[in-house]
PDB file of C-alpha atoms in Angstrom:
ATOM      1  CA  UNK D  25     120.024 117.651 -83.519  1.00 44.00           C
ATOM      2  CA  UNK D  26     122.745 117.246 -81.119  1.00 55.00           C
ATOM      3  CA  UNK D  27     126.371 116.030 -81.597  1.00 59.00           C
ATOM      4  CA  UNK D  28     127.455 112.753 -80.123  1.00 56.00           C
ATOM      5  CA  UNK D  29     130.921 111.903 -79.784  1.00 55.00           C
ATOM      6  CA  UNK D  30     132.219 108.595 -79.119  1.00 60.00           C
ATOM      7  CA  UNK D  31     133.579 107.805 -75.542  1.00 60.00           C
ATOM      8  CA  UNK D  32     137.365 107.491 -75.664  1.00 66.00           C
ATOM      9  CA  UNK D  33     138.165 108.003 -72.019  1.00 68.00           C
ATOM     10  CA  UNK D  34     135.495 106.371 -69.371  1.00 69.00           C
ATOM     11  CA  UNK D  35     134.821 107.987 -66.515  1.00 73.00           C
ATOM     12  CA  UNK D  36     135.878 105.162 -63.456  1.00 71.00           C
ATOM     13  CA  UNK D  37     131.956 105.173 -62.993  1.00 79.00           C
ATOM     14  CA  UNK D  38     128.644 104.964 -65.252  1.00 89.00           C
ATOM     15  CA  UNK D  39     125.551 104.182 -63.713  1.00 92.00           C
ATOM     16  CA  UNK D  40     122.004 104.268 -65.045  1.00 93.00           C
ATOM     17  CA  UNK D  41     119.820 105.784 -62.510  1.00 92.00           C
ATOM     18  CA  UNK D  42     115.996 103.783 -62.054  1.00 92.00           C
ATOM     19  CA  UNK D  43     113.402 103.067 -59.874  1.00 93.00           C
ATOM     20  CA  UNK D  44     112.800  99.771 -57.490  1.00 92.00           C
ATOM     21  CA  UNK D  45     109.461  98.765 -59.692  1.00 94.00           C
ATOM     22  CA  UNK D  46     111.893  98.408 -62.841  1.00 94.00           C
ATOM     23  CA  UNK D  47     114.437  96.905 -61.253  1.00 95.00           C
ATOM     24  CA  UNK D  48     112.423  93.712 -60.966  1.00 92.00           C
ATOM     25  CA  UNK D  49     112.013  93.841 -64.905  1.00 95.00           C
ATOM     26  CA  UNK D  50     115.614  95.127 -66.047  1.00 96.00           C
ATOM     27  CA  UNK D  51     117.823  92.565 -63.044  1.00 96.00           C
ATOM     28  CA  UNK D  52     116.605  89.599 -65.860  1.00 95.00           C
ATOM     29  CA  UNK D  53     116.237  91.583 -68.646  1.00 96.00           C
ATOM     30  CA  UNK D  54     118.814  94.521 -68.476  1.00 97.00           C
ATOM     31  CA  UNK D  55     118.663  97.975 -69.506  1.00 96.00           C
ATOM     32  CA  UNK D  56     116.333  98.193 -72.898  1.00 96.00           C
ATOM     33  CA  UNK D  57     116.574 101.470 -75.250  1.00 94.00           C
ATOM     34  CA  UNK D  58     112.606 101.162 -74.993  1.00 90.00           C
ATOM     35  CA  UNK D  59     111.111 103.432 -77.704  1.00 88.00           C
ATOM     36  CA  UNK D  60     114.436 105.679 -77.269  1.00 85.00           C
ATOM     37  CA  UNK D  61     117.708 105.596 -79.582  1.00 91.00           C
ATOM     38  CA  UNK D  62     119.644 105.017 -76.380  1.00 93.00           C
ATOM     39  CA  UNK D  63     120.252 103.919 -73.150  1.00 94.00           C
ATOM     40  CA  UNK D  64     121.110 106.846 -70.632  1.00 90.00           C
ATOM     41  CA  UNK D  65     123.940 106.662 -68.213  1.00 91.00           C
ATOM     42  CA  UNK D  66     125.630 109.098 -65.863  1.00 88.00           C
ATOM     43  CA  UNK D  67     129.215 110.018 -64.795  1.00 81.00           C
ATOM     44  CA  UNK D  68     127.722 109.284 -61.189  1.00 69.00           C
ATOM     45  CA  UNK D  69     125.100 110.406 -58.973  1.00 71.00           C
ATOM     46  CA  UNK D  70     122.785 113.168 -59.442  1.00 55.00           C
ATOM     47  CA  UNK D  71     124.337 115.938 -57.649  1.00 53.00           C
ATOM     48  CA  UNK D  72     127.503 114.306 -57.568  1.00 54.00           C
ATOM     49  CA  UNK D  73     130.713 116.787 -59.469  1.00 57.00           C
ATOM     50  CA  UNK D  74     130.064 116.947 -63.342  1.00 54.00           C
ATOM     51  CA  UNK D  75     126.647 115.113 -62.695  1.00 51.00           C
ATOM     52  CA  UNK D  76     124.745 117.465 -64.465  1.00 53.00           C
ATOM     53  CA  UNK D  77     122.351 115.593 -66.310  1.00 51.00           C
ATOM     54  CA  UNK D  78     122.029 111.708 -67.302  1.00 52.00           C
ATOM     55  CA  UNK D  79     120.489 111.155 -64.146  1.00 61.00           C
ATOM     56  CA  UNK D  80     117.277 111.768 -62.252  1.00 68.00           C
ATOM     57  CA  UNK D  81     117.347 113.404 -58.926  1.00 73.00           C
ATOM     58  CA  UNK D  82     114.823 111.258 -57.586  1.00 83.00           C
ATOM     59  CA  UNK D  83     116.137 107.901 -58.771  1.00 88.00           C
ATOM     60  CA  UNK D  84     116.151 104.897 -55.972  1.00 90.00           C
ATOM     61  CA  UNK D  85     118.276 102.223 -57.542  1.00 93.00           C
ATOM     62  CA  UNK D  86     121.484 102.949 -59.070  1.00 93.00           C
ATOM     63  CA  UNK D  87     123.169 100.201 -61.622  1.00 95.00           C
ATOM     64  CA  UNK D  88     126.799 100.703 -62.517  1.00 95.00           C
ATOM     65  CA  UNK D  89     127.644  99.581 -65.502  1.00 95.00           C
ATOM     66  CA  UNK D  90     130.869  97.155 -66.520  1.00 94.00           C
ATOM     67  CA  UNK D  91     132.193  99.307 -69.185  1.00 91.00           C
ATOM     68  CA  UNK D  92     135.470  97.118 -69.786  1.00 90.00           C
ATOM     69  CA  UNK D  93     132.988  93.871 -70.350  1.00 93.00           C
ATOM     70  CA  UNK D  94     131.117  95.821 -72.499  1.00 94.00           C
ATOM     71  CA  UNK D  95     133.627  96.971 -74.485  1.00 91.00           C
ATOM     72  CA  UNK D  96     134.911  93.856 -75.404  1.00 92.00           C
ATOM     73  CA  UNK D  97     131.734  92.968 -76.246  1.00 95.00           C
ATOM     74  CA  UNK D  98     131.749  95.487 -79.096  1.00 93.00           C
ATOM     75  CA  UNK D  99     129.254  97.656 -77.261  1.00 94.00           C
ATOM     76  CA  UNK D 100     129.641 101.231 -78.431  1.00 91.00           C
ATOM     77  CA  UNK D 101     129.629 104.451 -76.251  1.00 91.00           C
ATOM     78  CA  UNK D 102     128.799 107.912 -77.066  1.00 89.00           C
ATOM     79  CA  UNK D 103     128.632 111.296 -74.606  1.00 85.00           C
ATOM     80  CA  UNK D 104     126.197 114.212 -75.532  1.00 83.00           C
ATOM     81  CA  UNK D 105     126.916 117.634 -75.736  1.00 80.00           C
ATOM     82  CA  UNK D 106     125.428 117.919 -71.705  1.00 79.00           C
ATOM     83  CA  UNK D 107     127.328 115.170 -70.433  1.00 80.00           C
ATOM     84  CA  UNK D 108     124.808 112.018 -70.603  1.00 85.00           C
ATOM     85  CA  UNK D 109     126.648 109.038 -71.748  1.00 89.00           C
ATOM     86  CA  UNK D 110     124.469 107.236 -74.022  1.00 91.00           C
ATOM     87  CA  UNK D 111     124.516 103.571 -75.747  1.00 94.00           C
ATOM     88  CA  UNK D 112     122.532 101.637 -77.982  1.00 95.00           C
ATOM     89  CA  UNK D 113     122.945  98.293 -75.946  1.00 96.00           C
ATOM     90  CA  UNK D 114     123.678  95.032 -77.818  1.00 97.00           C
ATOM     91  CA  UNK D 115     122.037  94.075 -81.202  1.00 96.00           C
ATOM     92  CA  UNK D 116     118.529  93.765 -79.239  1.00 96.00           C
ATOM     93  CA  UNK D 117     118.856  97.344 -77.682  1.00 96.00           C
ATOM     94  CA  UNK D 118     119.979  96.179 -74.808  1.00 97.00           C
ATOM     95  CA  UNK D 119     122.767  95.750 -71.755  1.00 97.00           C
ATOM     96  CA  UNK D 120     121.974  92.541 -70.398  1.00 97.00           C
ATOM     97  CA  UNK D 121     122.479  91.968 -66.632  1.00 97.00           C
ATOM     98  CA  UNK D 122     125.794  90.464 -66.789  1.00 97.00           C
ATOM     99  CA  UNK D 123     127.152  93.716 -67.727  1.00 97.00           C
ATOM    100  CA  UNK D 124     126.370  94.996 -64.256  1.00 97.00           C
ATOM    101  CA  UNK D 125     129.028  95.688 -61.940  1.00 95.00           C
ATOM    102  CA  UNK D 126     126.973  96.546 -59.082  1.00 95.00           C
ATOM    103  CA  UNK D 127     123.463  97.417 -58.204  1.00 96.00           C
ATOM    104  CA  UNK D 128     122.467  99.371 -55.085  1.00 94.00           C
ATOM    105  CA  UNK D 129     119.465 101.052 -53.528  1.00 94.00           C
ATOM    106  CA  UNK D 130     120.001 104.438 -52.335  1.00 90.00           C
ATOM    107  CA  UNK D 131     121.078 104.062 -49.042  1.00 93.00           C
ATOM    108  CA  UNK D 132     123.710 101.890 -50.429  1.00 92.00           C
ATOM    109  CA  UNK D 133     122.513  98.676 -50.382  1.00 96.00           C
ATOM    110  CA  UNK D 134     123.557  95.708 -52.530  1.00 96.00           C
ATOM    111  CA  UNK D 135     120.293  94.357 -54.794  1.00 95.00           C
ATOM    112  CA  UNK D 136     122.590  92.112 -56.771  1.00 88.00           C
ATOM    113  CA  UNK D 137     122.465  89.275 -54.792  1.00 72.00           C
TER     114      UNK D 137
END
């Protein structure tokens, strides 16, 4: 099993990388751990420096996450031995909406509107 470590320092963006059919779920229901342990989240972009994994290359909606507001929210963080920044979400698995900074499509549109 791998070794996760508990984010001390933030990268100044995480973003969970989806598609525009799950958006319409997750922008009232937020992120869920579904079956997994975790939610995933990226340093940035696929492709992007240090983007290694965390993030699908073919994702079409990117949701960057309020890490401050979710801190204080007592929220924990961990990063994985490749890089993916991982979270359990609240006490029902989950980073609600309100905890999104932003929300765009890929060609940089805003979908939080």
């Amino acid at each position: 099993m791998k070794e996760l470590t508990s984010v001390e320092d933030f990268p100044a963006t995480v973003i969970h990388g989806t598609y525009t059919e799950p958006w319409n779920q997750i922008k009232t229901k937020g992120l869920s751990v579904m079956r997994r342990n975790h939610i995933h989240l990226a340093s940035g972009k696929f492709g992007q420096e240090g983007v290694i994994s965390g993030m699908r290359k073919t994702a079409d909606v990117f949701i960057y996450i309020d890490i401050p507001k979710a801190l204080q929210e007592d929220i924990k963080f961990f990063i994985s031995e490749n890089g993916v920044i991982l979270t359990p979400g609240n006490s029902q698995g989950l980073l609600p909406p309100h905890l999104f900074l932003k929300v765009e499509d890929k060609k940089g549109n805003n979908l939080l509107l």
